[in-house]
Coordinates of C-alpha atoms and ligand atoms in Angstrom, one line a residue:
X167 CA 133.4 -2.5 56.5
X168 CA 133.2 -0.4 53.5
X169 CA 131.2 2.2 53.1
X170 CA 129.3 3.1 49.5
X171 CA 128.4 6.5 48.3
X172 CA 126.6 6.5 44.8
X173 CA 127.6 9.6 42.4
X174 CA 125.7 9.4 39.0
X175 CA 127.8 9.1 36.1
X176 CA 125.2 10.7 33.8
X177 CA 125.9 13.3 31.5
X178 CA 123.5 15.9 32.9
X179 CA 125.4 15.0 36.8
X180 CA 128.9 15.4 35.0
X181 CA 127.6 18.3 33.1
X182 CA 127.3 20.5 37.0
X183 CA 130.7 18.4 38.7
X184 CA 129.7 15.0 39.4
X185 CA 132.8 13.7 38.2
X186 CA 135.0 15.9 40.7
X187 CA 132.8 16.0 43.4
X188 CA 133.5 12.1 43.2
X189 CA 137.3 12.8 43.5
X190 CA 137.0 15.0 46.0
X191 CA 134.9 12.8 48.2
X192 CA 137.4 10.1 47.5
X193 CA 140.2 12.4 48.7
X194 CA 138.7 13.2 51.6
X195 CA 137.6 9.6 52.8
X196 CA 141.7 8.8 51.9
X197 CA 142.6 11.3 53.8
X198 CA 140.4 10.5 57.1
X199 CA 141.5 7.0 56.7
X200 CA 137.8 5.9 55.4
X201 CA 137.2 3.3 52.9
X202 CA 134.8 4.4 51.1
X203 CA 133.6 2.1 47.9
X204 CA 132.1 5.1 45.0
X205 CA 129.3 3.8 42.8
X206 CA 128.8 5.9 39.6
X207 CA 125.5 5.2 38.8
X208 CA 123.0 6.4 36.6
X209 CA 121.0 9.9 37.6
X210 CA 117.6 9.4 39.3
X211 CA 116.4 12.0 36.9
X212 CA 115.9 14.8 39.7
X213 CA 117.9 17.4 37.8
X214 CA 117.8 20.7 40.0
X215 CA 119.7 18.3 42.8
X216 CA 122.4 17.0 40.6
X217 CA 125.0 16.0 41.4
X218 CA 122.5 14.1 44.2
X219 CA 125.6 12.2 46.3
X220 CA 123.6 9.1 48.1
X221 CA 125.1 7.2 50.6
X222 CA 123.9 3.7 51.8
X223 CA 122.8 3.4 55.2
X224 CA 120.6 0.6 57.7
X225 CA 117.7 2.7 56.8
X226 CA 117.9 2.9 53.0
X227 CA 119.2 5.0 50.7
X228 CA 119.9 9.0 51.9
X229 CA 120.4 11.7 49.3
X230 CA 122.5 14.7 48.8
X231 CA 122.3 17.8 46.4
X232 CA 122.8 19.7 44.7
X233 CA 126.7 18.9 46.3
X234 CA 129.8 21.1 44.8
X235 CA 133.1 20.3 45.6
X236 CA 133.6 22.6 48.4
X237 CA 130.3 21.1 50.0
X238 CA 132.8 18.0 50.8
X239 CA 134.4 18.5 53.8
X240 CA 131.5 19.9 55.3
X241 CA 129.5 16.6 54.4
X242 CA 132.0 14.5 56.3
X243 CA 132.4 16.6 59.3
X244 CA 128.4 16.3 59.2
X245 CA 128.6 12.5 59.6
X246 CA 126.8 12.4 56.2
X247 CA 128.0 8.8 55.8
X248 CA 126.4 7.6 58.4
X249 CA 122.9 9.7 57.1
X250 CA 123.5 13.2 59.2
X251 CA 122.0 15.7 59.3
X252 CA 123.4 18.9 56.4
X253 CA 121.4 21.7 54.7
X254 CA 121.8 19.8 51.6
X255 CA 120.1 16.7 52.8
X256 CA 117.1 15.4 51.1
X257 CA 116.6 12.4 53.5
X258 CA 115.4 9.1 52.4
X259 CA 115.6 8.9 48.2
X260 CA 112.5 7.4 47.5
X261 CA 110.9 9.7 50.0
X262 CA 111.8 12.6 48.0
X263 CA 108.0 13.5 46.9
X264 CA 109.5 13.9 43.1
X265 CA 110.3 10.6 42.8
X266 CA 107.6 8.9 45.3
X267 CA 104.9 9.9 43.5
X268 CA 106.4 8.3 40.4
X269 CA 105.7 5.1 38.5
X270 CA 108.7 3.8 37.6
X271 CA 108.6 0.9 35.5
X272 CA 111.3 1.8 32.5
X273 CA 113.1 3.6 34.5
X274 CA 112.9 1.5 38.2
X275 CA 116.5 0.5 38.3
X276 CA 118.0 3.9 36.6
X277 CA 119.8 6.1 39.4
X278 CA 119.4 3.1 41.4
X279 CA 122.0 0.3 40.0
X280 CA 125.8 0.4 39.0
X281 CA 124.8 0.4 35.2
X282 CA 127.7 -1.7 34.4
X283 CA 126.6 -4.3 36.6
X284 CA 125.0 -7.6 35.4
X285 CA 124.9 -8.7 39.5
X286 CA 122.9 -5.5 39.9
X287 CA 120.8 -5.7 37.1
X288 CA 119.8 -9.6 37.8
X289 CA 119.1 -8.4 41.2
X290 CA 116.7 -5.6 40.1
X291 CA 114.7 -7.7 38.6
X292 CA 117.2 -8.1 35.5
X293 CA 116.3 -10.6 32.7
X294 CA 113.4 -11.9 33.7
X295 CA 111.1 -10.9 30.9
X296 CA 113.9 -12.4 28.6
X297 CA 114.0 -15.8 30.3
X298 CA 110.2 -15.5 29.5
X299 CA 110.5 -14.3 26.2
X300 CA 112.8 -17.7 25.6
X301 CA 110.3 -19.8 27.1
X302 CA 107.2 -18.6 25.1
X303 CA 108.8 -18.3 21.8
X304 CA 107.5 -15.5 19.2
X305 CA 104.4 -15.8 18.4
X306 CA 102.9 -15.2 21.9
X307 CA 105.8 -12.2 22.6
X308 CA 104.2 -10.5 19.9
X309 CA 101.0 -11.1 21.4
X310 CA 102.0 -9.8 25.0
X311 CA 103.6 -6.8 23.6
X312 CA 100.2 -6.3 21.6
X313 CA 98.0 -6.7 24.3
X314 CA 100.2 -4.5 26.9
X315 CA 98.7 -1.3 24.1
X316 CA 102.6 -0.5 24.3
X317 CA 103.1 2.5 21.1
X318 CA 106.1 4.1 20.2
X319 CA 107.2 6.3 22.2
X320 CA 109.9 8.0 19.3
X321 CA 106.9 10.2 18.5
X322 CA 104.4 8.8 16.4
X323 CA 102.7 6.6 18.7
X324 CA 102.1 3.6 16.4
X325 CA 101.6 -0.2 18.3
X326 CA 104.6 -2.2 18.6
X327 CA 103.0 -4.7 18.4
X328 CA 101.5 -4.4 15.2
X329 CA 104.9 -3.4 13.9
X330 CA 106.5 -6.4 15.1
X331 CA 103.6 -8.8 13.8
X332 CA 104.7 -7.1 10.4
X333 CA 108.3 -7.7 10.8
X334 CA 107.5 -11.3 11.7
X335 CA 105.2 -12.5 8.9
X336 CA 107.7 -10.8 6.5
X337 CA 109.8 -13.4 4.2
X338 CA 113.0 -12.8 4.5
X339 CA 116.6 -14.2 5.2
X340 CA 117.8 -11.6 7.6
X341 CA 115.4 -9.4 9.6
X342 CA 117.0 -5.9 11.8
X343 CA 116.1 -4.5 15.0
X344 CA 117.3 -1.0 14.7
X345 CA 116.9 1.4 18.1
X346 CA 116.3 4.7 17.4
X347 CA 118.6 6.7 20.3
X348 CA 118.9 9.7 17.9
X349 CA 116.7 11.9 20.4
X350 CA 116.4 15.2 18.7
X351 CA 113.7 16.9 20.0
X352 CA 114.0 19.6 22.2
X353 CA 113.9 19.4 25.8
X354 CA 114.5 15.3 25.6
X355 CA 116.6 13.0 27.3
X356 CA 115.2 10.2 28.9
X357 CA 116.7 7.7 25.8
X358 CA 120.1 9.0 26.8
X359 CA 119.3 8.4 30.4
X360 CA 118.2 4.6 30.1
X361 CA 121.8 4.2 27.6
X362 CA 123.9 5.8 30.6
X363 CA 121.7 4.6 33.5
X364 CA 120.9 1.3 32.7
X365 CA 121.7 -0.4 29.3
X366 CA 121.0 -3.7 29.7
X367 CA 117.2 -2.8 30.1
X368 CA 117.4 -1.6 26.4
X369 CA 119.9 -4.5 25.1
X370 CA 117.8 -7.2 27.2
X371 CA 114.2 -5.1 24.8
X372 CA 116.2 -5.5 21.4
X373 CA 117.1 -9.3 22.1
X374 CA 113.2 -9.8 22.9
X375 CA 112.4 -7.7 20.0
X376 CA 114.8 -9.9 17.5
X377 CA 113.7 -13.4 19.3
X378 CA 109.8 -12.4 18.5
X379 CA 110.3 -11.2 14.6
X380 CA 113.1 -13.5 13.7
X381 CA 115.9 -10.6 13.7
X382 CA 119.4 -11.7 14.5
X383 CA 121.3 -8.5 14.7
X384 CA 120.5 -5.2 15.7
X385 CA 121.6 -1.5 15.7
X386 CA 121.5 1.5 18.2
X387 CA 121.3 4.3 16.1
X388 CA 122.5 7.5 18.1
X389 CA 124.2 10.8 18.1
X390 CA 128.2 12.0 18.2
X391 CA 126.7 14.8 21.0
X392 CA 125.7 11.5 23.4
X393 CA 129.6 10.6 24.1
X394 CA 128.9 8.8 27.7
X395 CA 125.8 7.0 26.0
X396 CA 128.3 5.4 23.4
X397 CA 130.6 4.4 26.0
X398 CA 128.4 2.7 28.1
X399 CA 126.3 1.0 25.5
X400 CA 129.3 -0.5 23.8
X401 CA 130.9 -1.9 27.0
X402 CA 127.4 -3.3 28.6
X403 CA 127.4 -5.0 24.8
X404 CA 130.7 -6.2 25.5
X405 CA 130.0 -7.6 29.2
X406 CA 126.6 -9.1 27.7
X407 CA 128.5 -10.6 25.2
X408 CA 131.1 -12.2 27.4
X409 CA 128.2 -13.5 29.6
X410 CA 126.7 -15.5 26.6
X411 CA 123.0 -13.2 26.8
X412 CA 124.4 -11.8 23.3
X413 CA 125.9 -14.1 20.7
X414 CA 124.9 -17.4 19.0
X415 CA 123.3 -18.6 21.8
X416 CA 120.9 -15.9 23.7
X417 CA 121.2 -17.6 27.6
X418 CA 121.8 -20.9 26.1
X419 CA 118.8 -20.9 24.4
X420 CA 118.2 -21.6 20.4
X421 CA 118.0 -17.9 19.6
X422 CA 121.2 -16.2 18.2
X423 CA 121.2 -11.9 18.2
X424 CA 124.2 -9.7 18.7
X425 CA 123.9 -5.4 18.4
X426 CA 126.1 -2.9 17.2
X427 CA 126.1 0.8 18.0
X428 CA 126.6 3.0 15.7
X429 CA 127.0 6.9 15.9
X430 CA 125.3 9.6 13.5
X431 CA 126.5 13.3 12.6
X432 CA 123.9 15.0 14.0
X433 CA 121.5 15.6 11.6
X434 CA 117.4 16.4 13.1
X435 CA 115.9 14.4 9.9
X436 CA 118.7 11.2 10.8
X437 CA 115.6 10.5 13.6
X438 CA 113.4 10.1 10.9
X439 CA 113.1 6.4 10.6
X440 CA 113.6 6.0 7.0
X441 CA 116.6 8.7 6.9
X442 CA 118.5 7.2 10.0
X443 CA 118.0 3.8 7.6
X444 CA 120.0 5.4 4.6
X445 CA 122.6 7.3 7.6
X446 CA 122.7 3.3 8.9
X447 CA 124.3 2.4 5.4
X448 CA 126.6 4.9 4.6
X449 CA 124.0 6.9 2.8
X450 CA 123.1 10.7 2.8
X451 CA 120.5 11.0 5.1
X452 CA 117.4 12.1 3.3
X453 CA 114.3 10.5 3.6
X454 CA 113.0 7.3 1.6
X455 CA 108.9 7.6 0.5
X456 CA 106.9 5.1 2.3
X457 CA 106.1 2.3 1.0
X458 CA 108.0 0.1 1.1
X459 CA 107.2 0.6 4.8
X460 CA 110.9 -0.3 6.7
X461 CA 108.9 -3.1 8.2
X462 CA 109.1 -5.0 5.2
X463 CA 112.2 -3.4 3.6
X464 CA 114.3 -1.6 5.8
X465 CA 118.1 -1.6 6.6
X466 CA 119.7 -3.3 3.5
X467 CA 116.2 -3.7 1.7
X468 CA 115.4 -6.5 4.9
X469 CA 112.6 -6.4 7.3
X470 CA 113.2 -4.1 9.7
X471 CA 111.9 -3.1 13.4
X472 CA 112.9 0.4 14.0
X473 CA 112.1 1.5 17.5
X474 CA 112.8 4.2 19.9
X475 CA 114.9 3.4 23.0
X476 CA 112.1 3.6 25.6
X477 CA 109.5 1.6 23.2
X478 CA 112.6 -0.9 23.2
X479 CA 112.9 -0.4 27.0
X480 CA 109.6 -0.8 27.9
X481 CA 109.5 -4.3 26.7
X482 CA 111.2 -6.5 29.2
X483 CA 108.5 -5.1 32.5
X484 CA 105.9 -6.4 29.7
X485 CA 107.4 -9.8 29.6
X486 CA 107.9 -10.1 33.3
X487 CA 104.6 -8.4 34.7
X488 CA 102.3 -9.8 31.8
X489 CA 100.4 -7.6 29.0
X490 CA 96.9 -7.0 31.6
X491 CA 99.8 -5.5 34.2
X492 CA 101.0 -2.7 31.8
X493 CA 97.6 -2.2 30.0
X494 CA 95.9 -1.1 33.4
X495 CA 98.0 2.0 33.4
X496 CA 96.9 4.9 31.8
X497 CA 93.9 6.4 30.0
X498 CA 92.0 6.0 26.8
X499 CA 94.1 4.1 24.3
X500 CA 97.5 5.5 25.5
X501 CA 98.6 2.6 28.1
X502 CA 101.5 2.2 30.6
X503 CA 103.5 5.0 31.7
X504 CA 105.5 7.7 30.1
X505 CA 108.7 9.3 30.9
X506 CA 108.3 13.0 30.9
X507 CA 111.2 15.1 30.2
X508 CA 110.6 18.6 31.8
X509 CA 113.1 20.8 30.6
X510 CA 113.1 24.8 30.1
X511 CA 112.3 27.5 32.4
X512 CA 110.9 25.3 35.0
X513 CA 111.8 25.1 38.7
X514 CA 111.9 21.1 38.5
X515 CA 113.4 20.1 35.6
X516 CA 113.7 16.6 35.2
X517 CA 112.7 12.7 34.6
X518 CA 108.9 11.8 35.6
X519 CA 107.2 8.5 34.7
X520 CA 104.3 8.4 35.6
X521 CA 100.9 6.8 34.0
X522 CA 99.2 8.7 31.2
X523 CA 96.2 10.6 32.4
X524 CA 97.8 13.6 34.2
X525 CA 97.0 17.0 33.3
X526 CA 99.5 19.5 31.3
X527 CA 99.0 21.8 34.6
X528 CA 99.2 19.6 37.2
X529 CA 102.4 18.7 35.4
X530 CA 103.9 22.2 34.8
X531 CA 102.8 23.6 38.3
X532 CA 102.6 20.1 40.9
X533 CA 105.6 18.3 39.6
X534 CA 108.0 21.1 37.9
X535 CA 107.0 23.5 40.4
X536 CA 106.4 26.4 37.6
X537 CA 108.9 28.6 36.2
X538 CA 112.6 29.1 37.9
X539 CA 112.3 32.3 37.1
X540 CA 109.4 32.5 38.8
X541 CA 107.4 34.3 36.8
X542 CA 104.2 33.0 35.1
X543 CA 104.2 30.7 32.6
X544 CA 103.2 32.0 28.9
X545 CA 103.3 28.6 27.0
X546 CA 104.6 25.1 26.8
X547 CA 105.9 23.2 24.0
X548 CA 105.2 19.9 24.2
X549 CA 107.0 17.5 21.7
X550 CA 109.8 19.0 20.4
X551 CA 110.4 21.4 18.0
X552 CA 107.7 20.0 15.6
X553 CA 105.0 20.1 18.5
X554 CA 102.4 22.9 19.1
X555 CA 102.7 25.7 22.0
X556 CA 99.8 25.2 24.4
X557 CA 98.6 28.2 26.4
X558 CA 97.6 28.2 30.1
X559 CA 94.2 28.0 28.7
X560 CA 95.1 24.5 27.3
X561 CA 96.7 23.2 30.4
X562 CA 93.8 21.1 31.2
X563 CA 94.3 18.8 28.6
X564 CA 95.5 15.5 29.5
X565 CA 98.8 13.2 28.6
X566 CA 97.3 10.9 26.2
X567 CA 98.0 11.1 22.5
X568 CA 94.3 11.4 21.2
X569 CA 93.9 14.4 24.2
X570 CA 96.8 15.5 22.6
X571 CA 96.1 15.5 18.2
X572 CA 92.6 16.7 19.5
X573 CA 94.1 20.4 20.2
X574 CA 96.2 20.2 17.5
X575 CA 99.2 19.3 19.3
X576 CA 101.2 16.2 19.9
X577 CA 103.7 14.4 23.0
X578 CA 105.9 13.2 21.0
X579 CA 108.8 12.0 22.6
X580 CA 107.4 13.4 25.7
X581 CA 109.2 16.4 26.1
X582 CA 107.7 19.2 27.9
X583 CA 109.8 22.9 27.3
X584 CA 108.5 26.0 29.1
X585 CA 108.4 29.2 28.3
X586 CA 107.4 32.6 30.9
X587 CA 105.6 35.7 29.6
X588 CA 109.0 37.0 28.5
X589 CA 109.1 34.7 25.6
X590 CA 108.0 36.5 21.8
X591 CA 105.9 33.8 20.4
X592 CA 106.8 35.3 16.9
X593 CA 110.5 34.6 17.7
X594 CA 109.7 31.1 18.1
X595 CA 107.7 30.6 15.2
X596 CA 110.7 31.7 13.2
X597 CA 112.5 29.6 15.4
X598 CA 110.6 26.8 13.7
X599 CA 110.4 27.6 10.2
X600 CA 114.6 28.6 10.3
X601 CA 115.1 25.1 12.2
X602 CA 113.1 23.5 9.8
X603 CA 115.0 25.2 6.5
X604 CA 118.5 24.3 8.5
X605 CA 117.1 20.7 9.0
X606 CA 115.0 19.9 5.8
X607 CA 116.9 17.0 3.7
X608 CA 115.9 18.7 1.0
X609 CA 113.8 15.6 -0.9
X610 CA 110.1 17.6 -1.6
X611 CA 109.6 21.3 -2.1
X612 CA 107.1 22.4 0.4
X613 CA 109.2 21.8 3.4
X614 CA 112.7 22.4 1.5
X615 CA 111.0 25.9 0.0
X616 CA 108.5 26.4 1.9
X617 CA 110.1 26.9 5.5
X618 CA 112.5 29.5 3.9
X619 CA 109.6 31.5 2.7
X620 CA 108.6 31.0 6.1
X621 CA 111.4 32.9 7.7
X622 CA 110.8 35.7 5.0
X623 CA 107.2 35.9 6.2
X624 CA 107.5 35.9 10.1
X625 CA 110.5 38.6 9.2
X626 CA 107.6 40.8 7.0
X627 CA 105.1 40.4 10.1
X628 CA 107.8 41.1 12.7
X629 CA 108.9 44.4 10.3
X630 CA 105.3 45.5 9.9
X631 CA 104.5 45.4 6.3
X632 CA 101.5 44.5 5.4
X633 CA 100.8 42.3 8.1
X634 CA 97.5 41.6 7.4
X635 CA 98.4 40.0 4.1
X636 CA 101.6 38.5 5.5
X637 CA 99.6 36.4 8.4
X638 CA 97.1 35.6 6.0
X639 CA 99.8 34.3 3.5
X640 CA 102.1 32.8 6.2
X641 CA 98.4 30.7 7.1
X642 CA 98.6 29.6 3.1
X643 CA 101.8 28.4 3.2
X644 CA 101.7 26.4 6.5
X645 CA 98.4 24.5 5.0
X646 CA 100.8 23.5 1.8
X647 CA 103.5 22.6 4.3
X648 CA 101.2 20.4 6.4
X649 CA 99.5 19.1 3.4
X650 CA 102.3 18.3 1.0
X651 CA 105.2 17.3 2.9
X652 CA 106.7 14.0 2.5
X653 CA 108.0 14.0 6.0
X654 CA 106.7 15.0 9.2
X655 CA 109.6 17.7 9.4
X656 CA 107.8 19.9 6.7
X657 CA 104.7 18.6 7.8
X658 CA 104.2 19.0 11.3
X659 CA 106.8 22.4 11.4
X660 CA 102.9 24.1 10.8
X661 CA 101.7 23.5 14.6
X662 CA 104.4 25.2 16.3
X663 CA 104.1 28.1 13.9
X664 CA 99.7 28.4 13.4
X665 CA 99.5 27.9 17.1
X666 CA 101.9 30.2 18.3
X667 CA 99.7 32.7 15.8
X668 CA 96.3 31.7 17.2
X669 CA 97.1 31.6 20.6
X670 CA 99.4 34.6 21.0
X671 CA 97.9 37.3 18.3
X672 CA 99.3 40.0 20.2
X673 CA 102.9 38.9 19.3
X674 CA 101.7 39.2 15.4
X675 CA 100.7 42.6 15.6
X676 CA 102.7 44.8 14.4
X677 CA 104.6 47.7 17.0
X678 CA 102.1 50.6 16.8
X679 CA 103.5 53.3 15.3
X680 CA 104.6 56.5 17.1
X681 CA 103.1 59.7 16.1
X682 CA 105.5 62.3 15.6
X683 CA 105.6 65.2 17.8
X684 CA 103.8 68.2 16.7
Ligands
LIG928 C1 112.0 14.7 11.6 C2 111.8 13.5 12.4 C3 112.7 13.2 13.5 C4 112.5 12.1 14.3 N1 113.4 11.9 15.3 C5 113.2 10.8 16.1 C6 114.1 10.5 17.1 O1 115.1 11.3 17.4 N2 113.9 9.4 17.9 C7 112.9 8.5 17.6 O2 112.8 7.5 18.3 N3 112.0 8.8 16.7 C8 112.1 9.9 15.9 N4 111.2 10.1 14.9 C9 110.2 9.1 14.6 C10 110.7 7.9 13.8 O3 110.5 8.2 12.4 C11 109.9 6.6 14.1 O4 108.5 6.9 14.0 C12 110.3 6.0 15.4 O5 111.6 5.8 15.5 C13 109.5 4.7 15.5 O6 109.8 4.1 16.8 P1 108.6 3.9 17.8 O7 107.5 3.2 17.1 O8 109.2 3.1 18.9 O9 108.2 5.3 18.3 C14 111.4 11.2 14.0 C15 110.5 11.5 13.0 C16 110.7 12.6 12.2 C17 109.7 12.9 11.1
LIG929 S1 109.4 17.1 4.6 FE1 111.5 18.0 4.6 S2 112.7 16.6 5.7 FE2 110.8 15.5 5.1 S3 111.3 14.6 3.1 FE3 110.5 16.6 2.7 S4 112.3 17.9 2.5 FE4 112.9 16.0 3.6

């Protein structure tokens, strides 16, 4: 009988060794006359433990990690095939209390499939919201997806829903799904995840999308730094294709939709949806002023959906489990789960979905375990590089977007970067006003300008002179910033600056001077 050991083919895994450590427990079963059958799969999103080798056994699943090369023969001589016992055993997988106390309902099959498996995927539950998606037709998709209180989870968290209703009332003789998988911010990585881990989650969301607007083709939009992500999009849309789920005939039904990817240069403001439109064809990508909202004209001047990945993702659990299933997780008016990206200096770094409602702290210190440098934390950034630093103080605010906008800050694409009390809060506010001038597109003056004259600012404060005037006039400029931006790049680059200022004075203050010597 074989036996099969799972190593993730995820970026992050291959990133510490995955991809040898495979080989090398391949050469090692060849060589003690095993046969062994290697899954690559997608990573389970515990990223301190990766590569996290799991091998199948009567009990369930039993995990590895984090397992070099040279940990190979050891593993074998430790029976780990058959679950023994080895310092790097975690036991059972989904008794590992990171993922256990999850809520995995994006994410459920993702670590746990072959990703490039349609068998897999049908078994996991696969397709099932599309079958019901064909057999309820458009008008009540729209109305599950509205009820669920699913919102965009690319940053701005507006209803999809609302933005599908839009899309489908819209004349028009070709309508666009677009997927935003540009994932720029900072500390984020849970789109690239789903497009290595499990694809067809996100192809089987764009079909639904197109079947309840009208939309025929569609576009993943994503970056030339997401290599594997490519690959394995553009070969699950090849084995969807060849299994009749894409084409002229989605599963034999009436609807017709087939997806492209295509690959951008790497530009922050190509996330932006209107930019990534102009990037989509062939343009420079600078941003487009609103209206026309891309709803009604968007790629090629033609109703558009433009979605992020785990929006897109979220979908098909909707179908299957109904809107009332999804709606009853959460808090307030933010609804179903969110995949948090902890990234940083934290001991835990990693994927966690879970149900809005936790608190920043219970997330920083329960789940990532603090620091890994162990010292305390001085400040989180939460929402990449256009979201505010929150203070310790702040850590009792809770994951939901309104919680969120109330102290000035945002979640964004959910990404949560941490910071100890070595970190100069003034260096990161130039951080943001230099990213900013490197990233603007250059379209309105506040943000092309303005951002510059931020650098030269922080730099005055950080030098000493007059810093009084210089905070005061750095202040000034972020209100026209906020105020006057076309984009949320110049307009939102204010929060990380003002509340790196307000809650970290003591960085602003100039060095005191030394007296000389008498
Ligand atoms: C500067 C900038 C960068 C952005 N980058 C991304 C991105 O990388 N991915 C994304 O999904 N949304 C990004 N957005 C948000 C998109 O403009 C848009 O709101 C989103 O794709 C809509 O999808 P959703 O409703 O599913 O969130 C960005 C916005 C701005 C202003
Ligand atoms: S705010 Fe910046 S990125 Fe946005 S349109 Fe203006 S110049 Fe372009």
């Amino acid at each position: 009988m074989s036996l099969t050991i799972y190593v993730p083919q995820d970026a992050a895994a291959i990133a510490v060794g995955a991809d040898k450590v495979a080989a090398a427990i391949e050469r090692e079963a060849g060589l003690r006359g095993l046969n062994v059958a290697i899954v690559r799969n997608g990573s389970r999103g515990l990223l301190w433990l990766e590569p996290l080798v799991e091998v199948r056994t009567g009990h369930g699943r039993i995990a590895y990690g984090p397992v070099t090369v040279a940990d190979v023969p050891g593993l074998f001589e430790a029976d780990f095939i058959g679950g023994g016992e080895h310092p790097l055993c975690q036991g059972l997988t989904k008794e590992i209390p990171y993922l256990a106390r999850q809520t995995r309902l994006t994410f459920s099959r993702c670590g746990v499939t072959d990703p490039l498996s349609l068998a897999d995927y049908r078994h996991y539950e696969g397709f099932k919201g599309l079958e019901k998606a064909v057999a309820i037709g458009p008008v009540d998709i729209v109305k599950t997806v509205t009820d669920s209180g699913l919102r965009g989870r690319g940053g701005a968290g507006f209803p999809t829903g609302i933005k599908w209703k839009t899309v489908a009332d819209a004349p028009g003789d070709r309508k666009y799904i677009v997927c935003n998988a540009d994932e720029g911010d900072s500390g984020t990585f849970s789109d690239r995840m789903i497009m290595e881990g499990d694809p067809f989650v996100l192809i089987e969301g764009m079909i639904i999308a197109g079947i309840a607007t009208g939309a025929t083709k569609g576009y993943v939009y994503t970056r030339s730094e997401y290599p594997h992500a490519i690959k394995t999009m553009r070969a699950a849309i090849d084995i969807a294709r060849g299994a009749g789920i894409l084409g002229p005939s989605v599963m034999g039904s009436a609807y017709a939709f087939d997806i492209e990817v295509r690959m951008g240069a790497g530009a922050y403001v190509c996330g932006e949806e209107t930019s990534l439109l102009n990037s989509l064809e062939g343009k420079r990508g600078i941003v487009r002023a609103k209206p026309p909202l891309p709803a009604l004209q968007g790629l090629f001047g033609r109703p558009t959906v433009v979605n992020n990945v785990i929006s897109l993702a979220s979908v098909p659990v909707i179908l299957d489990r109904g809107a009332a299933f999804y709606r009853d997780y959460g808090v307030g008016r933010s609804h179903g789960t969110i995949p948090i990206q902890l990234a940083g200096n934290i001991k835990h770094g990693g994927l966690y979905e879970t149900a809005f409602g936790l608190t920043l702290g219970e997330i920083i210190y329960d789940i990532g375990g603090g620091t890994a440098s162990g010292r305390p934390v001085k400040a989180v950034q939460v929402g990449g590089p256009l979201g505010a630093y929150f203070p310790p103080s702040l850590f009792d605010t809770v994951f939901d977007y309104e919680a969120f906008a109330a102290k000035d800050g945002l979640i964004g694409h959910a990404g949560i970067v941490v910071f100890d009390d070595t970190a100069d809060m003034l260096k990161q506010a130039r951080f943001a006003m230099e990213f900013c001038a490197i990233e603007s597109c250059g379209k309105c003056t506040p943000c092309r300008i303005g951002s510059t004259r931020g650098v030269e600012t922080v730099d005055r404060i950080a030098g000493g002179i007059e810093p009084e005037k210089n905070r005061a006039l750095l202040t000034d400029l972020c209100n026209t910033m906020k105020f006057g931006s076309l984009c949320a790049l110049g307009g939102f680059t204010p929060y990380p600056v003002m509340s790196a200022l307000h809650h970290f004075p003591e960085d602003f203050a100039p060095a005191p001077m030394v007296e000389a010597a008498e």
